[in-house]
CSV table of C-alpha atoms in Angstrom, one decimal:
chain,number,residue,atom,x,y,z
A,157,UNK,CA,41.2,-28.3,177.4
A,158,UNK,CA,42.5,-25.0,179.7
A,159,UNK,CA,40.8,-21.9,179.3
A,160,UNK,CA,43.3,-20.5,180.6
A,161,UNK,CA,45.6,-20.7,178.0
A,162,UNK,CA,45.5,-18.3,174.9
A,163,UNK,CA,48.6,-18.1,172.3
A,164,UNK,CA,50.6,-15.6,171.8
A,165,UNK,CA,52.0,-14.2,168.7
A,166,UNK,CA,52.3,-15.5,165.1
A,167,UNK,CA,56.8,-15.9,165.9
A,168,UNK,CA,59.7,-17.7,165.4
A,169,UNK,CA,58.5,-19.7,161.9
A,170,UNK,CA,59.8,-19.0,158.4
A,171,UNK,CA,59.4,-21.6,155.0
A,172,UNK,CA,61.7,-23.4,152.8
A,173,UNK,CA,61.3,-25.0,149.7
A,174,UNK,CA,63.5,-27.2,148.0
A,175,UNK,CA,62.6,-28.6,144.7
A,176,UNK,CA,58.6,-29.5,146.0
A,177,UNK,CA,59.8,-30.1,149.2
A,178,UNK,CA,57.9,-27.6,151.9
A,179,UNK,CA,59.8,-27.5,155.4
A,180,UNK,CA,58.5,-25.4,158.5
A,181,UNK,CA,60.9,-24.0,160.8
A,182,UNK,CA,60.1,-23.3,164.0
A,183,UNK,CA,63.1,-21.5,166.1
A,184,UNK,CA,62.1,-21.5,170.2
A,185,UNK,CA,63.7,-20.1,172.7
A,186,UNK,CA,62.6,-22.1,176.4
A,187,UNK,CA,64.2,-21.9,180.0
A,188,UNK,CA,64.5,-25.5,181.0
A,189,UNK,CA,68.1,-27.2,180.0
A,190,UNK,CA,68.1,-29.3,176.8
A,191,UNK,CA,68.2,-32.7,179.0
A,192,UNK,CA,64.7,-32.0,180.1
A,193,UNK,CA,63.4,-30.8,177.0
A,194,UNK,CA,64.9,-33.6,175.2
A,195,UNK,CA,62.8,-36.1,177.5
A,196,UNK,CA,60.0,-34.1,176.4
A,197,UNK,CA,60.5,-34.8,172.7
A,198,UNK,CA,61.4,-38.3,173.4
A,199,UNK,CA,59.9,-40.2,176.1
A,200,UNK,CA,56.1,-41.0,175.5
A,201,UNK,CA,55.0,-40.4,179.2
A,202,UNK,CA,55.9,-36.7,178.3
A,203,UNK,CA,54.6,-36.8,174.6
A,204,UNK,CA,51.3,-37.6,175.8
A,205,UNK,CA,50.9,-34.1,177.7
A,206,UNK,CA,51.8,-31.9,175.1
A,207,UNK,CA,52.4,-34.1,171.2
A,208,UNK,CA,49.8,-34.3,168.4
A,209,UNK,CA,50.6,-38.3,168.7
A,210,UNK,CA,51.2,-41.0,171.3
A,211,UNK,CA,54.3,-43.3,170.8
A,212,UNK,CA,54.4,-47.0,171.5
A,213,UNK,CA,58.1,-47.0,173.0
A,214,UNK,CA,61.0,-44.3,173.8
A,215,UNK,CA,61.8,-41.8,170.5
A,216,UNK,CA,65.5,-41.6,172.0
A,217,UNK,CA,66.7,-44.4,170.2
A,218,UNK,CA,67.0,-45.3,166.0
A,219,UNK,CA,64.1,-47.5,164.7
A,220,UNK,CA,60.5,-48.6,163.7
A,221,UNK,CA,57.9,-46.4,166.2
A,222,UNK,CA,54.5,-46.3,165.8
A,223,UNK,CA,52.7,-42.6,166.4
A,224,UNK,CA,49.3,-42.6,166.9
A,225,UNK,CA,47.0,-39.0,166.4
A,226,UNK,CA,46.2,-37.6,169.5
A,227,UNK,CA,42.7,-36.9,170.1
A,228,UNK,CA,41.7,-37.4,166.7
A,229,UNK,CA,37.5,-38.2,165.9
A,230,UNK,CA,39.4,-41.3,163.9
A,231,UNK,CA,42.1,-42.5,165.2
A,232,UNK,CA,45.2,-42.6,162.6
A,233,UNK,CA,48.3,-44.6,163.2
A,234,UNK,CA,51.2,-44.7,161.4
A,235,UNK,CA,54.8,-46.5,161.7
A,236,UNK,CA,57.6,-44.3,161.5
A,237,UNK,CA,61.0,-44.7,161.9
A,238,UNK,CA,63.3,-42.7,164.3
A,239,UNK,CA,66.5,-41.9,162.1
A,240,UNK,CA,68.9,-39.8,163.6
A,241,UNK,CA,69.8,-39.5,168.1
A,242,UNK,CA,72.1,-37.5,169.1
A,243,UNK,CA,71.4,-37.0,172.6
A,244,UNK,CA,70.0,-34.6,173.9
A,245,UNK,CA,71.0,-32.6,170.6
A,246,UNK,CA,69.2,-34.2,167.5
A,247,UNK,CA,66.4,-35.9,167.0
A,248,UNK,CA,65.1,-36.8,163.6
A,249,UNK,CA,62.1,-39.0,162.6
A,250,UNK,CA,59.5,-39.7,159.7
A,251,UNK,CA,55.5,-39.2,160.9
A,252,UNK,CA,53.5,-40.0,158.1
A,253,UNK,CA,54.5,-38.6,154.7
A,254,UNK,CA,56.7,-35.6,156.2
A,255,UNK,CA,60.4,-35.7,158.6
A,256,UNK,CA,60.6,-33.9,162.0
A,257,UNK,CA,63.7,-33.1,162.3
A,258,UNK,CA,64.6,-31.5,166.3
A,259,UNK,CA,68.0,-29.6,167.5
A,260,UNK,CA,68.4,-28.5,171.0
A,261,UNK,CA,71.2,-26.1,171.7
A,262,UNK,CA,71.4,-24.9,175.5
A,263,UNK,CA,71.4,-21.0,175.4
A,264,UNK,CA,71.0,-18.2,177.9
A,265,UNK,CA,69.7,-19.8,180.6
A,266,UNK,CA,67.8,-22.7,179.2
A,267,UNK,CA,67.3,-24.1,175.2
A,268,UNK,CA,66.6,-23.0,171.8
A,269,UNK,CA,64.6,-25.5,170.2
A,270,UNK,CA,64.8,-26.0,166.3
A,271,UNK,CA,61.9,-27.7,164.6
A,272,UNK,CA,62.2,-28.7,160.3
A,273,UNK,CA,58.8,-30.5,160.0
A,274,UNK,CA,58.2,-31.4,155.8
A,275,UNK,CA,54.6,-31.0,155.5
A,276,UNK,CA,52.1,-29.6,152.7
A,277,UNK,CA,52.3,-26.4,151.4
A,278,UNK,CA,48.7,-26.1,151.6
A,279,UNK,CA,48.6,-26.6,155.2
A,280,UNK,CA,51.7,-24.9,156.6
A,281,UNK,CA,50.3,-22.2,158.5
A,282,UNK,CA,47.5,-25.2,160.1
A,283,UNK,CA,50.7,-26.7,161.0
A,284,UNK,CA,53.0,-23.8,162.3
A,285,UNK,CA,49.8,-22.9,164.6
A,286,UNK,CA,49.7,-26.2,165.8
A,287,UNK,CA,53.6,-26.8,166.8
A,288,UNK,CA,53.5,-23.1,168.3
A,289,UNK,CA,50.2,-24.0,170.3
A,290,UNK,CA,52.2,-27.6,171.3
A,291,UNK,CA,55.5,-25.8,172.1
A,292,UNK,CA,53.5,-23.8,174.7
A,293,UNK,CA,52.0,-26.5,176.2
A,294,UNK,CA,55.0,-28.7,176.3
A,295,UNK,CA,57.1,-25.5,178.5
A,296,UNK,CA,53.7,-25.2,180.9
A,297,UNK,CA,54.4,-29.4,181.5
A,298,UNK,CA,58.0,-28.9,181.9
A,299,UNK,CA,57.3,-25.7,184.3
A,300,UNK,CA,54.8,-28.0,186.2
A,301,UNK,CA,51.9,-26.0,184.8
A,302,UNK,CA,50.3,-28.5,182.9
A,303,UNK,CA,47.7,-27.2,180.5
A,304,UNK,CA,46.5,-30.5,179.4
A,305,UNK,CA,47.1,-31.8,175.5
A,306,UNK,CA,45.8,-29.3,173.1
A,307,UNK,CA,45.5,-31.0,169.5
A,308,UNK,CA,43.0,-31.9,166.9
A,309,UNK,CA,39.3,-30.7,167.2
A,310,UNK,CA,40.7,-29.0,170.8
A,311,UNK,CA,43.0,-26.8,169.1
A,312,UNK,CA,40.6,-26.3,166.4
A,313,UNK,CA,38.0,-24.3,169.2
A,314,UNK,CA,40.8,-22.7,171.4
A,315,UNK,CA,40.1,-19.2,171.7
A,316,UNK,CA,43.3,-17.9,169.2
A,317,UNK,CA,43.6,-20.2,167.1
A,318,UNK,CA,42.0,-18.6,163.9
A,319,UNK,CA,44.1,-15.7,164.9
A,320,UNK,CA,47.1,-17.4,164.9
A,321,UNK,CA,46.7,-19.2,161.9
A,322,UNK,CA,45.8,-16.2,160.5
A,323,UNK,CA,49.0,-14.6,161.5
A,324,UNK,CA,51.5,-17.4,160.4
A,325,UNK,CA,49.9,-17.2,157.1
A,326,UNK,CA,49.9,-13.6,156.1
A,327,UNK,CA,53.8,-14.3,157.2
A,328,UNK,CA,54.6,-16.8,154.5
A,329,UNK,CA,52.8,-15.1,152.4
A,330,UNK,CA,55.3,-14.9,149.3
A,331,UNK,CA,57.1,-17.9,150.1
A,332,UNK,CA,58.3,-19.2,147.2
């Protein structure tokens, strides 16, 4: 894990429910093009640097995946399915029990990245911390700047994290 790197800001997130459905949106704003950010979300030599899970084949393409935790004290796999490609715009695929659900738009001078990730309303500030901390370390790869993969336990002891989770919680506080 990089000492180096420290998180930022509690930004970017907001909740929404629908019927007991929890989603967490995470809005992005990087400077690389979407091409190169969509290899990033897709192609498992580039999910290893910065995703909570490794991926036996290619996510660019519809069908049966299986995601493996990263760096987790017991390793948990799970077969999802990609869904929806709509290169290099969409990306939509089921880890688990929750969707991820991925738009790239090319704006300003690079992307804005849209994450809708279903997950537990009892841990959606755990889980906005831990996109926000992989977003950052996915734009350091595709700078050249790897940081190395920060997930699980390694997230857990990075100096910000309690902050951070700490912030994203106190703002969805109310949520519905």
């Amino acid at each position: 894990m990089s000492r180096r790197y420290q998180p930022g800001p509690a930004a970017g997130a907001h909740v929404q429910k629908e019927g007991e459905v929890w989603t967490l949106v995470l809005i992005r704003d990087l400077k690389h093009p979407p091409a190169l950010v969509w290899e990033a979300l897709t192609e498992p030599e580039h999910l290893k640097e910065w995703a909570p899970f490794d991926a036996d084949r290619s996510l660019a393409a519809p069908g049966t995946v299986r995601l493996t935790t990263a760096k987790a004290p017991t390793p948990m796999v799970a077969d999802g399915t990609v869904g929806r490609v709509e290169a290099p715009h969409l990306l939509e695929y089921s880890w688990g029990d929750g969707t991820l659900r991925w738009e790239l738009e090319a704006h300003a001078d690079g992307t804005r990245l849209k994450l809708w990730h279903n997950i537990d309303r009892n841990y959606i500030s755990w889980g906005a911390a831990g996109w926000h901390v992989c977003i950052d370390v996915m734009d350091h790869h595709l700078r050249g700047e790897p940081l190395g993969r920060i997930v699980g336990p390694d997230a857990l002891r990075l100096e910000g994290w309690q902050r951070l989770q700490s912030e994203y919680a106190r703002q969805f506080e109310g949520t519905p």
